[in-house]
């Protein structure tokens, strides 16, 4: 079993940056590809970025070139550096395995607004 705790969200102006952190518990963390997801109001949860066990990142078009995913397997942490934020990035952000194999954490709210 792996549990996730997300943090680092907040209110930021368009064009600003935030760095999200995902802390994972459980010895199995290092064997999984990990993903960041987000859920905007009234919309389904969507996968936006994935990082493999070896540290290779993959991104959906909506965040490609603006967001960077990274992981520190020794610390059981995954990060999401978000730059050039847009109002459309407003959502609750979650992490989980790429197959969303484990229960969801509480997420962290990101609000992009002037």
mmCIF file of C-alpha atoms in Angstrom:
data_model
loop_
_atom_site.group_PDB
_atom_site.id
_atom_site.type_symbol
_atom_site.label_atom_id
_atom_site.label_comp_id
_atom_site.label_asym_id
_atom_site.label_seq_id
_atom_site.Cartn_x
_atom_site.Cartn_y
_atom_site.Cartn_z
ATOM 1 C CA UNK A 1 0.000 0.000 0.000
ATOM 2 C CA UNK A 2 1.188 3.522 -0.832
ATOM 3 C CA UNK A 3 -0.255 6.705 0.611
ATOM 4 C CA UNK A 4 0.212 10.128 -0.933
ATOM 5 C CA UNK A 5 0.272 13.601 0.624
ATOM 6 C CA UNK A 6 0.341 16.573 -1.716
ATOM 7 C CA UNK A 7 1.452 20.092 -0.770
ATOM 8 C CA UNK A 8 2.699 23.338 -2.228
ATOM 9 C CA UNK A 9 -0.435 24.735 -3.803
ATOM 10 C CA UNK A 10 -1.688 28.265 -3.430
ATOM 11 C CA UNK A 11 -2.891 31.395 -5.162
ATOM 12 C CA UNK A 12 -0.667 32.726 -7.923
ATOM 13 C CA UNK A 13 -1.043 35.321 -10.640
ATOM 14 C CA UNK A 14 -1.074 34.328 -14.311
ATOM 15 C CA UNK A 15 2.473 33.818 -15.509
ATOM 16 C CA UNK A 16 3.661 32.855 -12.052
ATOM 17 C CA UNK A 17 5.202 29.653 -10.757
ATOM 18 C CA UNK A 18 4.591 27.060 -8.074
ATOM 19 C CA UNK A 19 6.330 23.889 -7.026
ATOM 20 C CA UNK A 20 4.159 21.049 -5.821
ATOM 21 C CA UNK A 21 5.441 18.241 -3.667
ATOM 22 C CA UNK A 22 4.126 14.723 -3.262
ATOM 23 C CA UNK A 23 5.252 12.700 -0.263
ATOM 24 C CA UNK A 24 4.651 8.972 -0.518
ATOM 25 C CA UNK A 25 4.733 6.377 2.189
ATOM 26 C CA UNK A 26 5.301 2.720 1.542
ATOM 27 C CA UNK A 27 8.271 0.654 0.533
ATOM 28 C CA UNK A 28 6.805 -0.028 -2.906
ATOM 29 C CA UNK A 29 6.988 3.598 -4.047
ATOM 30 C CA UNK A 30 10.211 3.204 -5.989
ATOM 31 C CA UNK A 31 8.881 0.480 -8.275
ATOM 32 C CA UNK A 32 6.049 2.558 -9.718
ATOM 33 C CA UNK A 33 5.760 5.142 -12.417
ATOM 34 C CA UNK A 34 4.231 8.138 -10.644
ATOM 35 C CA UNK A 35 1.870 10.719 -12.096
ATOM 36 C CA UNK A 36 0.429 14.089 -11.305
ATOM 37 C CA UNK A 37 -3.264 14.548 -11.934
ATOM 38 C CA UNK A 38 -5.581 17.503 -11.592
ATOM 39 C CA UNK A 39 -9.282 18.098 -11.286
ATOM 40 C CA UNK A 40 -10.823 21.417 -12.176
ATOM 41 C CA UNK A 41 -14.280 22.371 -10.900
ATOM 42 C CA UNK A 42 -16.973 20.489 -12.777
ATOM 43 C CA UNK A 43 -14.481 18.423 -14.745
ATOM 44 C CA UNK A 44 -13.157 14.882 -14.385
ATOM 45 C CA UNK A 45 -9.743 14.218 -12.949
ATOM 46 C CA UNK A 46 -7.081 14.196 -15.676
ATOM 47 C CA UNK A 47 -3.521 12.913 -15.837
ATOM 48 C CA UNK A 48 -1.066 15.661 -16.766
ATOM 49 C CA UNK A 49 2.456 14.306 -16.204
ATOM 50 C CA UNK A 50 4.146 10.985 -15.527
ATOM 51 C CA UNK A 51 7.640 10.060 -14.390
ATOM 52 C CA UNK A 52 9.118 6.617 -14.795
ATOM 53 C CA UNK A 53 11.172 4.724 -12.230
ATOM 54 C CA UNK A 54 14.269 5.896 -14.096
ATOM 55 C CA UNK A 55 13.207 9.528 -13.969
ATOM 56 C CA UNK A 56 11.933 10.051 -17.495
ATOM 57 C CA UNK A 57 9.066 12.513 -17.687
ATOM 58 C CA UNK A 58 6.107 12.556 -20.047
ATOM 59 C CA UNK A 59 3.569 15.347 -20.358
ATOM 60 C CA UNK A 60 0.141 15.999 -21.726
ATOM 61 C CA UNK A 61 -0.042 18.761 -24.316
ATOM 62 C CA UNK A 62 -1.843 21.096 -21.921
ATOM 63 C CA UNK A 63 1.264 21.386 -19.696
ATOM 64 C CA UNK A 64 4.107 20.441 -22.003
ATOM 65 C CA UNK A 65 6.885 23.027 -21.993
ATOM 66 C CA UNK A 66 5.577 24.674 -18.829
ATOM 67 C CA UNK A 67 5.578 21.938 -16.185
ATOM 68 C CA UNK A 68 8.447 19.690 -15.114
ATOM 69 C CA UNK A 69 8.034 16.495 -13.117
ATOM 70 C CA UNK A 70 10.876 15.077 -11.042
ATOM 71 C CA UNK A 71 11.341 12.486 -8.343
ATOM 72 C CA UNK A 72 13.616 11.758 -5.431
ATOM 73 C CA UNK A 73 13.180 8.060 -4.852
ATOM 74 C CA UNK A 74 15.496 8.092 -1.845
ATOM 75 C CA UNK A 75 13.101 10.521 -0.154
ATOM 76 C CA UNK A 76 9.927 8.983 -1.605
ATOM 77 C CA UNK A 77 9.000 12.314 -3.148
ATOM 78 C CA UNK A 78 7.777 13.526 -6.512
ATOM 79 C CA UNK A 79 7.694 17.169 -7.515
ATOM 80 C CA UNK A 80 5.891 19.240 -10.119
ATOM 81 C CA UNK A 81 7.493 22.535 -11.087
ATOM 82 C CA UNK A 82 4.821 24.670 -12.717
ATOM 83 C CA UNK A 83 5.834 27.749 -14.695
ATOM 84 C CA UNK A 84 3.913 30.190 -16.869
ATOM 85 C CA UNK A 85 0.729 29.336 -15.036
ATOM 86 C CA UNK A 86 -2.603 30.121 -16.666
ATOM 87 C CA UNK A 87 -6.103 30.493 -15.202
ATOM 88 C CA UNK A 88 -6.976 27.177 -16.898
ATOM 89 C CA UNK A 89 -4.439 25.496 -14.591
ATOM 90 C CA UNK A 90 -6.711 26.194 -11.629
ATOM 91 C CA UNK A 91 -7.535 22.825 -10.105
ATOM 92 C CA UNK A 92 -6.881 20.476 -7.223
ATOM 93 C CA UNK A 93 -3.668 18.605 -7.946
ATOM 94 C CA UNK A 94 -3.070 15.006 -6.919
ATOM 95 C CA UNK A 95 -0.330 12.440 -7.253
ATOM 96 C CA UNK A 96 -0.690 8.696 -7.574
ATOM 97 C CA UNK A 97 0.825 5.880 -9.542
ATOM 98 C CA UNK A 98 0.409 6.108 -13.307
ATOM 99 C CA UNK A 99 -2.326 3.498 -13.011
ATOM 100 C CA UNK A 100 -3.889 5.237 -10.014
ATOM 101 C CA UNK A 101 -3.479 2.040 -8.087
ATOM 102 C CA UNK A 102 -3.827 3.472 -4.589
ATOM 103 C CA UNK A 103 -6.260 5.658 -2.647
ATOM 104 C CA UNK A 104 -6.224 9.323 -3.497
ATOM 105 C CA UNK A 105 -4.773 11.880 -1.117
ATOM 106 C CA UNK A 106 -6.470 15.143 -0.240
ATOM 107 C CA UNK A 107 -4.765 17.000 -3.077
ATOM 108 C CA UNK A 108 -3.470 20.549 -3.069
ATOM 109 C CA UNK A 109 -5.420 23.498 -4.461
ATOM 110 C CA UNK A 110 -3.821 25.649 -7.148
ATOM 111 C CA UNK A 111 -5.603 28.853 -8.066
ATOM 112 C CA UNK A 112 -4.314 31.024 -10.882
ATOM 113 C CA UNK A 113 -5.984 34.400 -10.842
ATOM 114 C CA UNK A 114 -5.179 38.067 -10.995
#
